[in-house]
Short mmCIF file of N, CA and C in Angstrom, two decimals:
data_model
loop_
_atom_site.label_atom_id
_atom_site.label_comp_id
_atom_site.label_asym_id
_atom_site.label_seq_id
_atom_site.Cartn_x
_atom_site.Cartn_y
_atom_site.Cartn_z
N UNK A 8 92.75 -127.34 -20.06
CA UNK A 8 92.16 -126.31 -19.23
C UNK A 8 90.94 -126.84 -18.47
N UNK A 9 90.07 -127.60 -19.19
CA UNK A 9 88.89 -128.15 -18.54
C UNK A 9 89.29 -129.12 -17.43
N UNK A 10 90.34 -129.92 -17.67
CA UNK A 10 90.79 -130.86 -16.64
C UNK A 10 91.28 -130.13 -15.41
N UNK A 11 92.02 -129.06 -15.59
CA UNK A 11 92.53 -128.29 -14.46
C UNK A 11 91.36 -127.70 -13.68
N UNK A 12 90.40 -127.10 -14.39
CA UNK A 12 89.24 -126.53 -13.74
C UNK A 12 88.47 -127.60 -12.97
N UNK A 13 88.30 -128.77 -13.58
CA UNK A 13 87.60 -129.88 -12.94
C UNK A 13 88.31 -130.33 -11.67
N UNK A 14 89.63 -130.43 -11.72
CA UNK A 14 90.39 -130.84 -10.55
C UNK A 14 90.29 -129.80 -9.44
N UNK A 15 90.34 -128.54 -9.81
CA UNK A 15 90.21 -127.48 -8.81
C UNK A 15 88.83 -127.53 -8.17
N UNK A 16 87.80 -127.71 -9.00
CA UNK A 16 86.44 -127.78 -8.49
C UNK A 16 86.26 -128.97 -7.55
N UNK A 17 86.79 -130.12 -7.93
CA UNK A 17 86.69 -131.31 -7.07
C UNK A 17 87.43 -131.08 -5.76
N UNK A 18 88.56 -130.41 -5.82
CA UNK A 18 89.32 -130.11 -4.61
C UNK A 18 88.63 -129.11 -3.70
N UNK A 19 87.90 -128.18 -4.29
CA UNK A 19 87.24 -127.15 -3.50
C UNK A 19 85.86 -127.56 -2.99
N UNK A 20 85.23 -128.56 -3.61
CA UNK A 20 83.87 -128.94 -3.24
C UNK A 20 83.73 -129.24 -1.74
N UNK A 21 84.62 -130.04 -1.13
CA UNK A 21 84.46 -130.28 0.31
C UNK A 21 84.56 -128.98 1.11
N UNK A 22 85.42 -128.06 0.68
CA UNK A 22 85.53 -126.80 1.39
C UNK A 22 84.27 -125.97 1.22
N UNK A 23 83.67 -126.00 0.03
CA UNK A 23 82.44 -125.25 -0.21
C UNK A 23 81.31 -125.80 0.65
N UNK A 24 81.24 -127.10 0.81
CA UNK A 24 80.18 -127.68 1.63
C UNK A 24 80.35 -127.28 3.08
N UNK A 25 81.58 -127.25 3.57
CA UNK A 25 81.82 -126.86 4.95
C UNK A 25 81.70 -125.36 5.14
N UNK A 26 81.77 -124.60 4.04
CA UNK A 26 81.67 -123.15 4.13
C UNK A 26 80.23 -122.68 4.08
N UNK A 27 79.25 -123.58 4.04
CA UNK A 27 77.86 -123.18 4.03
C UNK A 27 77.58 -122.32 5.25
N UNK A 28 76.73 -121.34 5.09
CA UNK A 28 76.42 -120.45 6.18
C UNK A 28 75.24 -121.00 6.97
N UNK A 29 75.50 -121.55 8.16
CA UNK A 29 74.40 -122.11 8.96
C UNK A 29 73.34 -121.07 9.30
N UNK A 30 73.73 -119.79 9.41
CA UNK A 30 72.77 -118.75 9.76
C UNK A 30 71.71 -118.58 8.67
N UNK A 31 72.10 -118.75 7.40
CA UNK A 31 71.16 -118.56 6.30
C UNK A 31 70.08 -119.65 6.33
N UNK A 32 70.49 -120.89 6.45
CA UNK A 32 69.51 -121.98 6.46
C UNK A 32 68.63 -121.89 7.71
N UNK A 33 69.21 -121.52 8.84
CA UNK A 33 68.40 -121.41 10.07
C UNK A 33 67.41 -120.26 9.95
N UNK A 34 67.82 -119.13 9.38
CA UNK A 34 66.92 -117.99 9.23
C UNK A 34 65.74 -118.35 8.34
N UNK A 35 66.01 -119.05 7.23
CA UNK A 35 64.94 -119.44 6.32
C UNK A 35 64.04 -120.50 6.96
N UNK A 36 64.62 -121.43 7.71
CA UNK A 36 63.81 -122.44 8.41
C UNK A 36 62.91 -121.78 9.46
N UNK A 37 63.46 -120.79 10.17
CA UNK A 37 62.65 -120.07 11.16
C UNK A 37 61.51 -119.31 10.50
N UNK A 38 61.77 -118.71 9.34
CA UNK A 38 60.72 -117.98 8.63
C UNK A 38 59.58 -118.93 8.28
N UNK A 39 59.92 -120.12 7.82
CA UNK A 39 58.89 -121.10 7.49
C UNK A 39 58.14 -121.54 8.76
N UNK A 40 58.89 -121.87 9.80
CA UNK A 40 58.28 -122.38 11.03
C UNK A 40 57.35 -121.34 11.66
N UNK A 41 57.78 -120.08 11.72
CA UNK A 41 56.95 -119.04 12.32
C UNK A 41 55.70 -118.77 11.48
N UNK A 42 55.77 -119.07 10.19
CA UNK A 42 54.60 -118.90 9.33
C UNK A 42 53.46 -119.80 9.75
N UNK A 43 53.78 -120.96 10.30
CA UNK A 43 52.74 -121.87 10.77
C UNK A 43 52.01 -121.25 11.96
N UNK A 44 52.75 -120.66 12.88
CA UNK A 44 52.15 -120.03 14.05
C UNK A 44 51.27 -118.84 13.61
N UNK A 45 51.74 -118.10 12.62
CA UNK A 45 51.03 -116.91 12.14
C UNK A 45 49.86 -117.25 11.21
N UNK A 46 49.80 -118.49 10.73
CA UNK A 46 48.75 -118.85 9.78
C UNK A 46 49.04 -118.37 8.36
N UNK A 47 50.30 -118.13 8.06
CA UNK A 47 50.72 -117.67 6.73
C UNK A 47 51.08 -118.89 5.88
N UNK A 48 50.06 -119.54 5.33
CA UNK A 48 50.25 -120.79 4.61
C UNK A 48 50.97 -120.60 3.29
N UNK A 49 50.83 -119.43 2.68
CA UNK A 49 51.52 -119.15 1.42
C UNK A 49 53.04 -119.20 1.63
N UNK A 50 53.51 -118.62 2.73
CA UNK A 50 54.95 -118.65 3.02
C UNK A 50 55.41 -120.08 3.29
N UNK A 51 54.60 -120.85 4.00
CA UNK A 51 54.96 -122.25 4.25
C UNK A 51 55.17 -122.98 2.93
N UNK A 52 54.22 -122.82 2.03
CA UNK A 52 54.30 -123.51 0.74
C UNK A 52 55.48 -123.00 -0.08
N UNK A 53 55.77 -121.71 -0.01
CA UNK A 53 56.91 -121.16 -0.75
C UNK A 53 58.24 -121.74 -0.27
N UNK A 54 58.31 -122.14 1.00
CA UNK A 54 59.52 -122.74 1.55
C UNK A 54 59.52 -124.27 1.48
N UNK A 55 58.42 -124.86 1.04
CA UNK A 55 58.33 -126.32 0.98
C UNK A 55 59.06 -126.84 -0.26
N UNK A 56 59.71 -127.98 -0.12
CA UNK A 56 60.44 -128.59 -1.22
C UNK A 56 59.52 -128.69 -2.44
N UNK A 57 59.93 -128.15 -3.59
CA UNK A 57 59.03 -128.04 -4.76
C UNK A 57 58.37 -129.34 -5.21
N UNK A 58 59.07 -130.45 -5.14
CA UNK A 58 58.45 -131.71 -5.59
C UNK A 58 57.30 -132.10 -4.66
N UNK A 59 57.41 -131.79 -3.38
CA UNK A 59 56.31 -132.08 -2.45
C UNK A 59 55.10 -131.22 -2.79
N UNK A 60 55.34 -129.96 -3.15
CA UNK A 60 54.25 -129.07 -3.55
C UNK A 60 53.59 -129.61 -4.82
N UNK A 61 54.40 -130.04 -5.76
CA UNK A 61 53.89 -130.59 -7.01
C UNK A 61 53.03 -131.82 -6.75
N UNK A 62 53.51 -132.73 -5.88
CA UNK A 62 52.75 -133.95 -5.58
C UNK A 62 51.44 -133.65 -4.86
N UNK A 63 51.39 -132.52 -4.16
CA UNK A 63 50.15 -132.12 -3.46
C UNK A 63 49.14 -131.50 -4.42
N UNK A 64 49.55 -131.26 -5.67
CA UNK A 64 48.63 -130.69 -6.65
C UNK A 64 48.90 -129.23 -6.96
N UNK A 65 50.03 -128.71 -6.49
CA UNK A 65 50.37 -127.31 -6.75
C UNK A 65 50.22 -126.44 -5.51
N UNK A 66 50.65 -125.19 -5.64
CA UNK A 66 50.68 -124.27 -4.50
C UNK A 66 49.30 -124.03 -3.90
N UNK A 67 48.33 -123.68 -4.74
CA UNK A 67 47.00 -123.35 -4.21
C UNK A 67 46.36 -124.54 -3.50
N UNK A 68 46.51 -125.71 -4.09
CA UNK A 68 45.93 -126.91 -3.47
C UNK A 68 46.62 -127.21 -2.14
N UNK A 69 47.95 -127.04 -2.09
CA UNK A 69 48.66 -127.30 -0.84
C UNK A 69 48.27 -126.27 0.23
N UNK A 70 48.10 -125.02 -0.15
CA UNK A 70 47.65 -124.00 0.80
C UNK A 70 46.29 -124.41 1.37
N UNK A 71 45.39 -124.85 0.50
CA UNK A 71 44.06 -125.28 0.95
C UNK A 71 44.14 -126.51 1.85
N UNK A 72 45.03 -127.45 1.54
CA UNK A 72 45.19 -128.64 2.39
C UNK A 72 45.67 -128.25 3.78
N UNK A 73 46.63 -127.34 3.84
CA UNK A 73 47.15 -126.89 5.14
C UNK A 73 46.05 -126.17 5.91
N UNK A 74 45.36 -125.26 5.24
CA UNK A 74 44.29 -124.49 5.90
C UNK A 74 43.20 -125.42 6.43
N UNK A 75 42.83 -126.44 5.65
CA UNK A 75 41.81 -127.39 6.09
C UNK A 75 42.30 -128.18 7.30
N UNK A 76 43.54 -128.63 7.26
CA UNK A 76 44.09 -129.37 8.40
C UNK A 76 44.15 -128.53 9.66
N UNK A 77 44.57 -127.28 9.54
CA UNK A 77 44.63 -126.40 10.70
C UNK A 77 43.23 -126.11 11.23
N UNK A 78 42.27 -125.92 10.34
CA UNK A 78 40.89 -125.68 10.77
C UNK A 78 40.33 -126.89 11.51
N UNK A 79 40.64 -128.10 11.04
CA UNK A 79 40.20 -129.31 11.73
C UNK A 79 40.81 -129.37 13.13
N UNK A 80 42.08 -128.96 13.23
CA UNK A 80 42.72 -128.93 14.55
C UNK A 80 42.03 -127.92 15.45
N UNK A 81 41.75 -126.73 14.92
CA UNK A 81 41.06 -125.70 15.71
C UNK A 81 39.69 -126.19 16.17
N UNK A 82 38.97 -126.87 15.28
CA UNK A 82 37.67 -127.42 15.64
C UNK A 82 37.78 -128.41 16.79
N UNK A 83 38.91 -129.08 16.90
CA UNK A 83 39.16 -130.02 17.99
C UNK A 83 39.86 -129.34 19.17
N UNK A 84 39.93 -127.99 19.13
CA UNK A 84 40.59 -127.18 20.17
C UNK A 84 42.07 -127.50 20.33
N UNK A 85 42.72 -127.82 19.23
CA UNK A 85 44.17 -128.05 19.22
C UNK A 85 44.81 -126.84 18.56
N UNK A 86 45.78 -126.24 19.24
CA UNK A 86 46.43 -125.05 18.70
C UNK A 86 47.95 -125.18 18.80
N UNK A 87 48.63 -124.47 17.91
CA UNK A 87 50.09 -124.35 17.97
C UNK A 87 50.42 -123.20 18.91
N UNK A 88 51.24 -123.48 19.92
CA UNK A 88 51.68 -122.42 20.83
C UNK A 88 52.98 -121.79 20.34
N UNK A 89 53.93 -122.65 20.03
CA UNK A 89 55.23 -122.12 19.62
C UNK A 89 55.99 -123.16 18.81
N UNK A 90 56.97 -122.67 18.07
CA UNK A 90 57.86 -123.55 17.32
C UNK A 90 59.25 -122.94 17.38
N UNK A 91 60.24 -123.78 17.61
CA UNK A 91 61.63 -123.33 17.59
C UNK A 91 62.42 -124.25 16.68
N UNK A 92 63.38 -123.66 15.99
CA UNK A 92 64.25 -124.40 15.09
C UNK A 92 65.67 -124.26 15.62
N UNK A 93 66.36 -125.39 15.74
CA UNK A 93 67.73 -125.40 16.23
C UNK A 93 68.74 -125.18 15.12
N UNK A 94 69.99 -125.26 15.49
CA UNK A 94 71.08 -125.07 14.53
C UNK A 94 71.18 -126.26 13.58
N UNK A 95 71.54 -125.98 12.32
CA UNK A 95 71.67 -127.08 11.36
C UNK A 95 72.82 -128.00 11.71
N UNK A 96 72.64 -129.26 11.33
CA UNK A 96 73.72 -130.23 11.49
C UNK A 96 74.67 -130.15 10.30
N UNK A 97 75.38 -131.23 10.09
CA UNK A 97 76.35 -131.33 9.00
C UNK A 97 75.67 -131.16 7.64
N UNK A 98 76.37 -130.50 6.71
CA UNK A 98 75.88 -130.35 5.34
C UNK A 98 76.36 -131.55 4.52
N UNK A 99 75.45 -132.08 3.69
CA UNK A 99 75.74 -133.25 2.85
C UNK A 99 75.52 -132.91 1.38
N UNK A 100 76.41 -133.38 0.54
CA UNK A 100 76.24 -133.27 -0.91
C UNK A 100 75.30 -134.39 -1.33
N UNK A 101 74.31 -134.06 -2.17
CA UNK A 101 73.35 -135.04 -2.65
C UNK A 101 73.02 -134.69 -4.10
N UNK A 102 73.73 -135.32 -5.03
CA UNK A 102 73.57 -134.94 -6.44
C UNK A 102 74.00 -133.50 -6.61
N UNK A 103 73.15 -132.65 -7.19
CA UNK A 103 73.50 -131.24 -7.33
C UNK A 103 72.90 -130.39 -6.21
N UNK A 104 72.46 -131.05 -5.14
CA UNK A 104 71.87 -130.34 -4.01
C UNK A 104 72.76 -130.47 -2.78
N UNK A 105 72.47 -129.61 -1.81
CA UNK A 105 73.06 -129.70 -0.47
C UNK A 105 71.91 -129.94 0.50
N UNK A 106 72.10 -130.88 1.43
CA UNK A 106 71.08 -131.21 2.42
C UNK A 106 71.64 -131.08 3.83
N UNK A 107 70.78 -130.77 4.76
CA UNK A 107 71.13 -130.83 6.18
C UNK A 107 69.83 -130.96 6.97
N UNK A 108 69.97 -131.32 8.23
CA UNK A 108 68.82 -131.43 9.13
C UNK A 108 68.89 -130.33 10.19
N UNK A 109 67.73 -129.80 10.54
CA UNK A 109 67.62 -128.85 11.63
C UNK A 109 66.61 -129.40 12.63
N UNK A 110 66.95 -129.42 13.92
CA UNK A 110 65.97 -129.88 14.90
C UNK A 110 64.82 -128.88 15.01
N UNK A 111 63.62 -129.39 15.19
CA UNK A 111 62.43 -128.55 15.30
C UNK A 111 61.62 -129.01 16.51
N UNK A 112 61.23 -128.06 17.35
CA UNK A 112 60.42 -128.35 18.53
C UNK A 112 59.13 -127.56 18.44
N UNK A 113 58.02 -128.28 18.51
CA UNK A 113 56.70 -127.68 18.36
C UNK A 113 55.91 -127.94 19.63
N UNK A 114 55.34 -126.87 20.22
CA UNK A 114 54.50 -127.00 21.40
C UNK A 114 53.06 -126.77 20.97
N UNK A 115 52.20 -127.74 21.32
CA UNK A 115 50.78 -127.66 20.97
C UNK A 115 49.96 -127.81 22.25
N UNK A 116 48.77 -127.21 22.22
CA UNK A 116 47.85 -127.40 23.34
C UNK A 116 46.55 -127.99 22.83
N UNK A 117 45.92 -128.78 23.68
CA UNK A 117 44.66 -129.42 23.35
C UNK A 117 43.85 -129.56 24.64
N UNK A 118 42.60 -129.97 24.52
CA UNK A 118 41.81 -130.18 25.75
C UNK A 118 42.43 -131.24 26.68
N UNK A 119 43.24 -132.12 26.14
CA UNK A 119 43.89 -133.16 26.95
C UNK A 119 45.20 -132.68 27.58
N UNK A 120 45.66 -131.47 27.22
CA UNK A 120 46.90 -130.95 27.77
C UNK A 120 47.85 -130.46 26.70
N UNK A 121 49.04 -130.11 27.16
CA UNK A 121 50.06 -129.60 26.23
C UNK A 121 51.00 -130.74 25.82
N UNK A 122 51.53 -130.60 24.62
CA UNK A 122 52.38 -131.64 24.05
C UNK A 122 53.57 -131.00 23.34
N UNK A 123 54.74 -131.57 23.54
CA UNK A 123 55.94 -131.13 22.82
C UNK A 123 56.28 -132.19 21.78
N UNK A 124 56.45 -131.75 20.55
CA UNK A 124 56.84 -132.65 19.47
C UNK A 124 58.24 -132.27 19.03
N UNK A 125 59.13 -133.24 18.99
CA UNK A 125 60.52 -133.03 18.59
C UNK A 125 60.77 -133.80 17.29
N UNK A 126 61.07 -133.08 16.22
CA UNK A 126 61.37 -133.72 14.95
C UNK A 126 62.45 -132.91 14.24
N UNK A 127 62.59 -133.10 12.95
CA UNK A 127 63.62 -132.40 12.18
C UNK A 127 63.04 -131.89 10.87
N UNK A 128 63.62 -130.81 10.40
CA UNK A 128 63.35 -130.32 9.06
C UNK A 128 64.52 -130.73 8.18
N UNK A 129 64.23 -131.29 7.03
CA UNK A 129 65.26 -131.55 6.04
C UNK A 129 65.34 -130.30 5.17
N UNK A 130 66.52 -129.69 5.16
CA UNK A 130 66.75 -128.49 4.35
C UNK A 130 67.44 -128.91 3.07
N UNK A 131 66.98 -128.35 1.94
CA UNK A 131 67.52 -128.69 0.62
C UNK A 131 67.82 -127.41 -0.13
N UNK A 132 69.05 -127.31 -0.65
CA UNK A 132 69.42 -126.16 -1.48
C UNK A 132 69.98 -126.67 -2.80
N UNK A 133 69.51 -126.07 -3.88
CA UNK A 133 70.03 -126.43 -5.21
C UNK A 133 70.84 -125.28 -5.81
N UNK A 134 71.08 -124.22 -5.00
CA UNK A 134 71.84 -123.08 -5.51
C UNK A 134 73.04 -122.75 -4.62
N UNK A 135 73.64 -123.79 -4.05
CA UNK A 135 74.85 -123.59 -3.26
C UNK A 135 74.63 -123.02 -1.88
N UNK A 136 73.41 -123.04 -1.38
CA UNK A 136 73.14 -122.59 -0.02
C UNK A 136 72.56 -121.20 0.10
N UNK A 137 72.22 -120.57 -1.01
CA UNK A 137 71.62 -119.23 -0.94
C UNK A 137 70.15 -119.32 -0.56
N UNK A 138 69.45 -120.28 -1.12
CA UNK A 138 68.02 -120.47 -0.85
C UNK A 138 67.77 -121.91 -0.46
N UNK A 139 66.86 -122.10 0.49
CA UNK A 139 66.58 -123.42 1.03
C UNK A 139 65.09 -123.71 0.97
N UNK A 140 64.76 -124.97 0.73
CA UNK A 140 63.39 -125.44 0.87
C UNK A 140 63.42 -126.55 1.91
N UNK A 141 62.24 -126.90 2.43
CA UNK A 141 62.21 -127.77 3.61
C UNK A 141 61.15 -128.85 3.49
N UNK A 142 61.43 -129.95 4.16
CA UNK A 142 60.47 -131.03 4.35
C UNK A 142 60.46 -131.38 5.84
N UNK A 143 59.28 -131.46 6.43
CA UNK A 143 59.17 -131.86 7.83
C UNK A 143 59.37 -133.37 7.90
N UNK A 144 60.29 -133.80 8.74
CA UNK A 144 60.63 -135.22 8.82
C UNK A 144 59.84 -135.96 9.90
N UNK A 145 58.82 -135.32 10.48
CA UNK A 145 57.97 -135.99 11.45
C UNK A 145 57.34 -137.22 10.79
N UNK A 146 57.56 -138.37 11.35
CA UNK A 146 57.03 -139.64 10.82
C UNK A 146 57.55 -139.96 9.42
N UNK A 147 58.72 -139.49 9.06
CA UNK A 147 59.31 -139.81 7.76
C UNK A 147 60.47 -140.77 7.95
N UNK A 148 60.78 -141.45 6.88
CA UNK A 148 61.91 -142.37 6.89
C UNK A 148 62.76 -142.07 5.66
N UNK A 149 63.94 -142.64 5.64
CA UNK A 149 64.82 -142.46 4.49
C UNK A 149 64.14 -142.96 3.22
N UNK A 150 63.40 -144.06 3.31
CA UNK A 150 62.70 -144.58 2.12
C UNK A 150 61.67 -143.59 1.58
N UNK A 151 60.91 -142.95 2.48
CA UNK A 151 59.92 -141.96 2.05
C UNK A 151 60.61 -140.76 1.41
N UNK A 152 61.73 -140.34 2.00
CA UNK A 152 62.45 -139.18 1.47
C UNK A 152 63.00 -139.50 0.09
N UNK A 153 63.51 -140.69 -0.11
CA UNK A 153 64.05 -141.08 -1.42
C UNK A 153 63.00 -141.02 -2.53
N UNK A 154 61.73 -141.21 -2.18
CA UNK A 154 60.68 -141.10 -3.18
C UNK A 154 60.58 -139.67 -3.72
N UNK A 155 60.85 -138.70 -2.88
CA UNK A 155 60.82 -137.30 -3.29
C UNK A 155 62.17 -136.83 -3.81
N UNK A 156 63.24 -137.35 -3.18
CA UNK A 156 64.60 -136.90 -3.50
C UNK A 156 65.45 -138.12 -3.83
N UNK A 157 65.48 -138.53 -5.09
CA UNK A 157 66.22 -139.74 -5.46
C UNK A 157 67.71 -139.68 -5.12
N UNK A 158 68.31 -138.49 -5.12
CA UNK A 158 69.74 -138.36 -4.83
C UNK A 158 70.03 -138.20 -3.34
N UNK A 159 69.06 -138.48 -2.49
CA UNK A 159 69.25 -138.31 -1.04
C UNK A 159 70.49 -139.08 -0.59
N UNK A 160 71.35 -138.40 0.16
CA UNK A 160 72.61 -138.99 0.62
C UNK A 160 72.33 -139.93 1.80
N UNK A 161 72.65 -141.23 1.66
CA UNK A 161 72.36 -142.19 2.74
C UNK A 161 73.17 -141.94 4.01
N UNK A 162 74.21 -141.11 3.93
CA UNK A 162 74.98 -140.79 5.14
C UNK A 162 74.19 -139.90 6.09
N UNK A 163 73.20 -139.19 5.57
CA UNK A 163 72.37 -138.32 6.40
C UNK A 163 71.28 -139.18 7.05
N UNK A 164 71.38 -139.35 8.33
CA UNK A 164 70.44 -140.21 9.07
C UNK A 164 69.34 -139.36 9.68
N UNK A 165 68.09 -139.80 9.49
CA UNK A 165 66.93 -139.07 10.00
C UNK A 165 66.54 -139.66 11.36
N UNK A 166 66.71 -138.89 12.43
CA UNK A 166 66.31 -139.39 13.75
C UNK A 166 64.78 -139.53 13.84
N UNK A 167 64.33 -140.45 14.64
CA UNK A 167 62.90 -140.62 14.86
C UNK A 167 62.34 -139.41 15.62
N UNK A 168 61.12 -139.04 15.26
CA UNK A 168 60.42 -137.97 15.97
C UNK A 168 59.94 -138.49 17.32
N UNK A 169 59.85 -137.59 18.29
CA UNK A 169 59.37 -137.98 19.61
C UNK A 169 58.33 -136.96 20.09
N UNK A 170 57.48 -137.39 21.00
CA UNK A 170 56.50 -136.49 21.62
C UNK A 170 56.56 -136.70 23.12
N UNK A 171 56.22 -135.66 23.84
CA UNK A 171 56.16 -135.79 25.30
C UNK A 171 55.09 -134.86 25.85
N UNK A 172 54.36 -135.32 26.84
CA UNK A 172 53.36 -134.44 27.45
C UNK A 172 54.07 -133.39 28.30
N UNK A 173 53.47 -132.20 28.37
CA UNK A 173 54.01 -131.11 29.18
C UNK A 173 53.02 -130.78 30.29
N UNK A 174 53.50 -130.23 31.34
CA UNK A 174 52.63 -129.81 32.46
C UNK A 174 52.02 -128.47 32.19
#
């Protein structure tokens, strides 16, 4: 009986990965991204990949780190204007997690002008796609990600982040 169940599960796993609901991961990624614009750092931390929160010293410390960084930006007259999250790419199995990338575009303004930053969010689900946590891949590499996520699937390629000045 266990063998039959195992064979059925192995046969259905690729279908389950392709059956992930892209709308769910995009909705949760948007909630996190819009939290940055709103200054809701608690929500950002709640959506951040748990091991990253742990390495930052816990939720309260990470909230304080984000708040300090944003305040430093404000002191330099740098502000977030908008953030948009695109549709998720292919879903990848990684150990007992599911991973995918979502494109993220952030518009910032400063005394030197406006800037568009194009990067990706790595979405991670350990409950079959019901709930997602995220890591910003701006200036990240596969090696850096592997330090946080040892089961990271090498088939998932992280594109380089880009920036461009805006008029």
